[in-house]
Coordinates of C-alpha atoms and ligand atoms in Angstrom, one line a residue:
X51 CA 93.4 85.6 158.4
X52 CA 97.2 85.9 157.9
X53 CA 98.9 83.2 159.9
X54 CA 102.3 84.5 161.4
X55 CA 103.7 80.8 161.0
X56 CA 102.7 81.7 157.4
X57 CA 100.8 78.3 157.3
X58 CA 98.4 78.6 154.3
X59 CA 94.9 79.5 156.0
X60 CA 92.0 77.3 155.7
X61 CA 89.1 79.6 153.8
X62 CA 85.7 78.6 152.3
X63 CA 85.1 81.5 150.0
X64 CA 80.2 82.2 150.0
X65 CA 79.9 83.8 146.2
X66 CA 76.9 84.6 144.2
X67 CA 79.2 84.4 141.1
X68 CA 79.4 88.0 139.6
X69 CA 82.2 89.7 137.4
X70 CA 84.4 90.9 140.7
X71 CA 83.8 87.6 142.3
X72 CA 85.3 85.8 139.4
X73 CA 88.6 88.3 139.7
X74 CA 88.3 87.8 143.2
X75 CA 88.3 83.0 142.8
X76 CA 91.5 84.3 140.6
X77 CA 92.9 85.8 143.7
X78 CA 92.0 82.9 146.3
X79 CA 93.3 79.9 143.5
X80 CA 96.6 82.0 142.8
X81 CA 97.1 82.7 146.8
X82 CA 100.1 80.8 148.4
X83 CA 98.4 82.1 151.7
X84 CA 95.4 80.6 150.8
X85 CA 94.5 77.0 151.6
X86 CA 90.4 76.9 149.4
X87 CA 88.5 74.2 151.4
X88 CA 85.6 75.1 149.1
X89 CA 83.2 77.5 147.5
X90 CA 80.3 78.4 148.8
X91 CA 77.5 79.8 146.0
X92 CA 74.3 82.4 147.0
X93 CA 71.9 83.9 145.1
X94 CA 72.8 87.8 144.8
X95 CA 74.4 89.3 141.3
X96 CA 72.7 85.5 139.7
X97 CA 70.4 83.1 140.6
X98 CA 72.1 79.8 142.4
X99 CA 72.5 77.8 139.7
X100 CA 74.2 80.1 137.2
X101 CA 76.4 81.5 140.3
X102 CA 77.3 77.9 140.5
X103 CA 77.9 77.8 136.3
X104 CA 80.1 80.6 136.3
X105 CA 82.3 79.6 140.1
X106 CA 83.6 76.6 137.9
X107 CA 83.5 78.3 134.6
X108 CA 86.8 80.1 136.9
X109 CA 88.3 76.8 137.5
X110 CA 87.9 75.7 134.5
X111 CA 89.6 78.6 133.5
X112 CA 93.0 79.3 135.8
X113 CA 93.5 74.9 136.3
X114 CA 94.4 75.4 140.1
X115 CA 96.2 72.3 141.0
X116 CA 93.7 71.3 143.7
X117 CA 89.9 71.9 142.8
X118 CA 87.8 73.3 145.7
X119 CA 84.9 72.0 146.6
X120 CA 81.7 74.2 144.9
X121 CA 78.4 73.6 146.4
X122 CA 75.4 75.6 146.4
X123 CA 73.1 77.3 148.7
X124 CA 70.3 79.2 149.2
X125 CA 68.7 80.7 146.4
X126 CA 66.9 83.0 147.9
X127 CA 67.3 85.8 150.0
X128 CA 65.8 85.4 153.8
X129 CA 62.2 87.3 154.1
X130 CA 63.1 90.1 151.0
X131 CA 61.6 88.9 148.3
X132 CA 64.8 87.7 145.4
X133 CA 66.5 91.1 143.8
X134 CA 69.7 90.7 141.1
X135 CA 72.0 92.6 139.3
X136 CA 72.1 90.7 135.7
X137 CA 71.7 94.7 134.3
X138 CA 75.8 95.1 135.9
X139 CA 76.9 92.0 135.8
X140 CA 75.2 89.9 132.4
X141 CA 73.0 88.6 131.9
X142 CA 74.9 85.3 132.9
X143 CA 76.4 87.4 135.8
X144 CA 79.6 86.8 133.6
X145 CA 79.5 89.4 130.8
X146 CA 77.4 86.9 128.5
X147 CA 80.6 84.4 127.8
X148 CA 78.5 82.9 125.3
X149 CA 78.8 85.5 123.1
X150 CA 82.5 85.3 122.4
X151 CA 84.5 83.2 119.7
X152 CA 87.6 81.7 118.7
X153 CA 89.2 82.6 114.6
X154 CA 87.9 79.2 114.1
X155 CA 84.3 80.1 114.7
X156 CA 84.1 77.8 118.1
X157 CA 83.5 79.2 121.3
X158 CA 85.7 80.6 123.9
X159 CA 83.7 79.5 125.8
X160 CA 82.3 76.2 125.3
X161 CA 79.3 73.9 128.2
X162 CA 81.2 73.3 130.6
X163 CA 81.8 69.5 131.9
X164 CA 82.2 69.9 135.7
X165 CA 79.6 70.1 138.3
X166 CA 78.4 71.9 141.2
X167 CA 78.9 69.2 144.4
X168 CA 75.9 67.5 145.4
X169 CA 77.0 68.8 149.5
X170 CA 74.7 72.0 150.4
X171 CA 76.3 75.0 150.9
X172 CA 74.8 75.4 154.5
X173 CA 75.9 72.0 156.0
X174 CA 79.6 72.1 153.9
X175 CA 80.0 75.2 156.3
X176 CA 78.9 73.9 159.8
X177 CA 81.0 70.8 158.6
X178 CA 84.0 72.9 158.3
X179 CA 82.9 75.1 161.4
X180 CA 83.7 72.1 163.3
X181 CA 86.6 70.4 161.9
X182 CA 88.4 73.9 161.3
X183 CA 87.2 76.5 164.4
X184 CA 89.2 79.3 164.7
X185 CA 91.7 79.0 162.6
X186 CA 88.9 79.0 159.7
X187 CA 88.0 82.4 157.3
X188 CA 84.8 82.6 155.6
X189 CA 85.1 84.8 152.8
X190 CA 81.6 86.7 152.2
X191 CA 81.2 88.4 148.9
X192 CA 78.5 88.1 148.1
X193 CA 75.1 88.6 150.6
X194 CA 74.8 87.0 153.1
X195 CA 71.9 83.9 153.6
X196 CA 74.1 81.3 153.1
X197 CA 76.4 82.1 155.8
X198 CA 72.7 83.4 158.0
X199 CA 71.1 80.3 157.7
X200 CA 74.0 77.9 158.6
X201 CA 74.1 80.5 162.2
X202 CA 70.4 79.6 162.7
X203 CA 70.9 75.8 161.9
X204 CA 73.5 75.4 164.5
X205 CA 75.4 79.4 165.9
X206 CA 77.2 77.0 168.3
X207 CA 79.8 75.9 165.8
X208 CA 79.7 78.8 163.9
X209 CA 80.4 80.9 166.7
X210 CA 84.1 78.4 166.2
X211 CA 84.8 80.1 162.9
X212 CA 87.8 82.1 163.8
X213 CA 86.5 85.4 161.4
X214 CA 84.3 86.7 158.3
X215 CA 85.5 88.6 156.0
X216 CA 83.0 90.6 154.2
X217 CA 82.5 92.5 151.5
X218 CA 79.2 94.8 151.7
X219 CA 78.3 97.6 153.8
X220 CA 79.1 100.7 153.9
X221 CA 80.0 103.6 157.3
X222 CA 80.5 107.1 155.4
X223 CA 79.8 106.1 151.4
X224 CA 76.4 105.7 150.3
X225 CA 75.1 103.3 148.8
X226 CA 75.6 102.0 145.1
X227 CA 72.1 99.9 144.8
X228 CA 70.6 102.9 146.6
X229 CA 71.5 106.2 148.4
X230 CA 71.5 104.2 151.5
X231 CA 72.7 100.8 151.1
X232 CA 75.4 98.1 149.3
X233 CA 73.8 95.8 147.3
X234 CA 74.6 92.4 149.6
X235 CA 72.9 94.3 152.8
X236 CA 70.3 95.4 150.1
X237 CA 69.8 91.3 149.1
X238 CA 69.6 90.4 152.0
X239 CA 69.2 92.9 155.4
X240 CA 67.8 89.8 157.6
X241 CA 70.6 87.5 157.1
X242 CA 73.6 91.0 157.3
X243 CA 71.5 91.7 160.7
X244 CA 71.8 87.6 162.0
X245 CA 75.9 87.7 161.6
X246 CA 76.4 90.8 162.1
X247 CA 74.8 90.1 166.1
X248 CA 76.2 86.1 165.8
X249 CA 79.9 87.3 168.2
X250 CA 81.4 86.2 165.4
X251 CA 84.8 87.7 164.6
X252 CA 83.6 90.0 161.4
X253 CA 85.9 92.6 158.8
X254 CA 83.6 94.7 156.9
X255 CA 85.6 95.9 153.7
X256 CA 82.6 98.1 152.6
X257 CA 82.3 100.8 149.5
X258 CA 84.3 102.9 152.1
X259 CA 87.2 101.4 150.6
X260 CA 86.8 99.1 147.8
X261 CA 85.8 102.5 145.6
X262 CA 89.1 103.6 146.4
X263 CA 90.4 100.2 144.2
X264 CA 89.1 100.8 140.9
X265 CA 90.9 99.2 137.6
X266 CA 90.4 100.9 134.8
X267 CA 89.5 99.5 130.9
X268 CA 92.9 100.2 129.5
X269 CA 94.4 98.4 132.1
X270 CA 92.7 94.7 131.7
X271 CA 93.6 95.8 127.4
X272 CA 97.1 96.7 127.8
X273 CA 97.2 93.6 130.3
X274 CA 96.0 91.0 127.7
X275 CA 98.0 92.3 124.8
X276 CA 101.0 91.9 126.8
X277 CA 100.1 88.8 128.4
X278 CA 98.4 87.1 126.9
X279 CA 96.3 84.5 128.1
X280 CA 93.3 82.4 129.3
X281 CA 93.0 84.2 132.2
X282 CA 94.1 87.3 131.1
X283 CA 91.8 87.2 127.7
X284 CA 88.7 85.6 130.1
X285 CA 89.1 88.4 132.8
X286 CA 89.1 91.3 129.4
X287 CA 86.5 88.9 128.4
X288 CA 83.5 88.8 131.5
X289 CA 84.2 92.3 132.9
X290 CA 83.0 94.1 129.1
X291 CA 79.7 94.5 130.3
X292 CA 80.5 95.6 133.6
X293 CA 82.4 98.3 133.1
X294 CA 80.8 99.9 130.0
X295 CA 77.8 100.1 133.4
X296 CA 80.1 102.2 135.4
X297 CA 81.5 103.7 132.2
X298 CA 77.8 105.0 131.1
X299 CA 76.4 105.5 134.8
X300 CA 79.6 106.1 137.0
X301 CA 81.9 108.5 134.7
X302 CA 84.3 106.5 133.9
X303 CA 85.3 103.3 132.0
X304 CA 85.9 100.6 134.0
X305 CA 85.3 98.9 137.8
X306 CA 85.8 98.8 141.0
X307 CA 87.3 95.7 142.6
X308 CA 84.6 95.3 145.8
X309 CA 85.6 91.7 146.0
X310 CA 89.6 91.1 145.1
X311 CA 89.4 94.1 148.3
X312 CA 87.8 91.9 150.5
X313 CA 89.9 88.9 148.9
X314 CA 93.1 91.2 150.3
X315 CA 92.3 92.2 153.0
X316 CA 91.7 88.2 153.8
X317 CA 95.5 87.7 152.6
X318 CA 96.5 90.3 154.3
X319 CA 95.0 92.8 156.9
X320 CA 97.7 95.7 157.0
X321 CA 96.4 96.9 153.7
X322 CA 93.6 99.3 155.3
X323 CA 93.3 100.5 158.4
X324 CA 90.2 99.6 160.4
X325 CA 87.9 100.7 163.7
X326 CA 86.3 99.1 166.1
X327 CA 82.2 99.7 165.2
X328 CA 79.3 98.9 166.6
X329 CA 77.0 98.3 163.3
X330 CA 73.1 97.5 163.0
X331 CA 71.8 97.0 159.0
X332 CA 68.2 98.0 158.6
X333 CA 65.8 95.2 157.4
X334 CA 62.6 97.7 158.1
X335 CA 63.1 101.2 156.2
X336 CA 61.3 102.4 154.0
X337 CA 64.5 104.3 151.6
X338 CA 66.8 102.6 153.7
X339 CA 66.6 99.1 153.8
X340 CA 69.8 97.4 153.7
X341 CA 71.5 100.3 155.5
X342 CA 74.7 99.7 157.8
X343 CA 73.9 101.6 160.3
X344 CA 77.5 102.6 162.7
X345 CA 77.2 103.6 166.4
X346 CA 79.7 106.7 166.2
X347 CA 78.7 109.2 168.6
X348 CA 80.8 109.2 172.1
X349 CA 77.8 108.7 173.8
X350 CA 77.0 104.9 172.7
X351 CA 76.5 102.6 175.6
X352 CA 79.6 100.1 175.0
X353 CA 78.0 98.4 177.6
X354 CA 75.5 97.6 175.7
X355 CA 76.6 98.2 172.5
X356 CA 79.9 97.4 172.1
X357 CA 81.5 97.2 169.1
X358 CA 80.5 94.2 167.0
X359 CA 83.0 95.0 163.3
X360 CA 86.1 95.2 162.4
X361 CA 85.2 98.2 159.6
X362 CA 88.0 99.3 157.0
X363 CA 87.7 103.0 157.1
X364 CA 91.1 103.7 154.8
X365 CA 93.0 101.2 152.2
X366 CA 97.0 101.4 150.9
X367 CA 95.2 101.2 147.1
X368 CA 98.8 100.8 145.3
X369 CA 100.1 97.7 147.3
X370 CA 96.5 96.5 146.8
X371 CA 96.4 97.0 143.0
X372 CA 100.1 95.3 142.9
X373 CA 98.4 92.2 145.4
X374 CA 95.6 91.9 142.4
X375 CA 97.8 92.2 139.6
X376 CA 99.7 89.6 140.6
X377 CA 97.5 87.3 142.3
X378 CA 94.5 88.2 139.4
X379 CA 97.5 86.9 137.3
X380 CA 96.7 90.0 135.3
X381 CA 101.0 90.2 134.4
X382 CA 100.0 86.8 133.2
X383 CA 103.4 86.0 135.2
X384 CA 101.6 82.6 137.3
X385 CA 102.4 79.2 136.3
X386 CA 97.9 78.8 135.7
X387 CA 95.8 78.9 133.1
X388 CA 97.3 78.3 130.0
Ligands
RIB533 O1 78.1 95.9 146.3 C1 79.0 94.9 145.2 C2 79.2 93.9 145.7 O2 78.1 93.1 145.3 C3 80.2 92.9 145.2 O3 80.3 91.3 146.3 C4 79.6 92.9 143.8 O4 79.9 91.1 143.2 C5 78.0 92.4 144.5 O5 77.9 91.4 144.6
CA534 CA1 79.6 89.7 144.6

């Protein structure tokens, strides 16, 4: 989380390599408030190998001065069968970039020459927790399998970290992958519950607020016209299939900025209003697996079930969209991404 000395905050982004993850990573790579130590990758929207490749694609386009370590983690959920969102983010998780060609017929997104680290994401998370302690924020944008595995391996070390900002769950909003569950929590509910009961300070950026942050296709296309760059071109290309899915299934031609909002909350927590809640994640439900159940009863036993999450219930959408436009390089006004 942001600190008063305005020193960049050491962060690790844990991601499942989809379209909104890519938009969030562009923000992180452009944010002076964050010191991006590493990106750890987990299976979710797409398999872990493709997700790692997608992270490297974003890095190759933004061209940050310092390349973050990209380390692969868990290939499947702790207990449940693998479940992905290729039908929503595209077969490659990034809008099927191999469709795009330049005017001369060459591939706009050729095969990458950079590789992920050989270091395992779980070991990297534990090493960072040990090294940075409570100054470290983990920004979790996918299923929580990597984080939960690190907690299972060495919970005491993981409890040293300052905070985990999680894109996931929902308090009062319906689910998005089932009526009850948000995608990240649905893919690995067991991991989500392990994180909920870990005792680590948690901020939950759930569907209650992310569904209040839509990005219209028109905005993306207008920005590409006004501010042509590799980054604005990439944003237009990778969001095509994802936005068409929303057009055909959610009634608007655009997409929700789930992961970018979680990134924004890590940068500026004043963007959201939170409530301290006791939340558990259903792991055995017949219809409700992955549901994040907040106990908001007045007569809840506060001693037995103390709040474990700062849950975001409202967002200053206008200020968030300004931050997204700036850090997401939508305005093409940042010196990266020629
Ligand atoms: O429910 C939305 C979340 O699931 C986002 O993080 C999206 O990238 C997918 O991982
Ligand atoms: Ca994600």
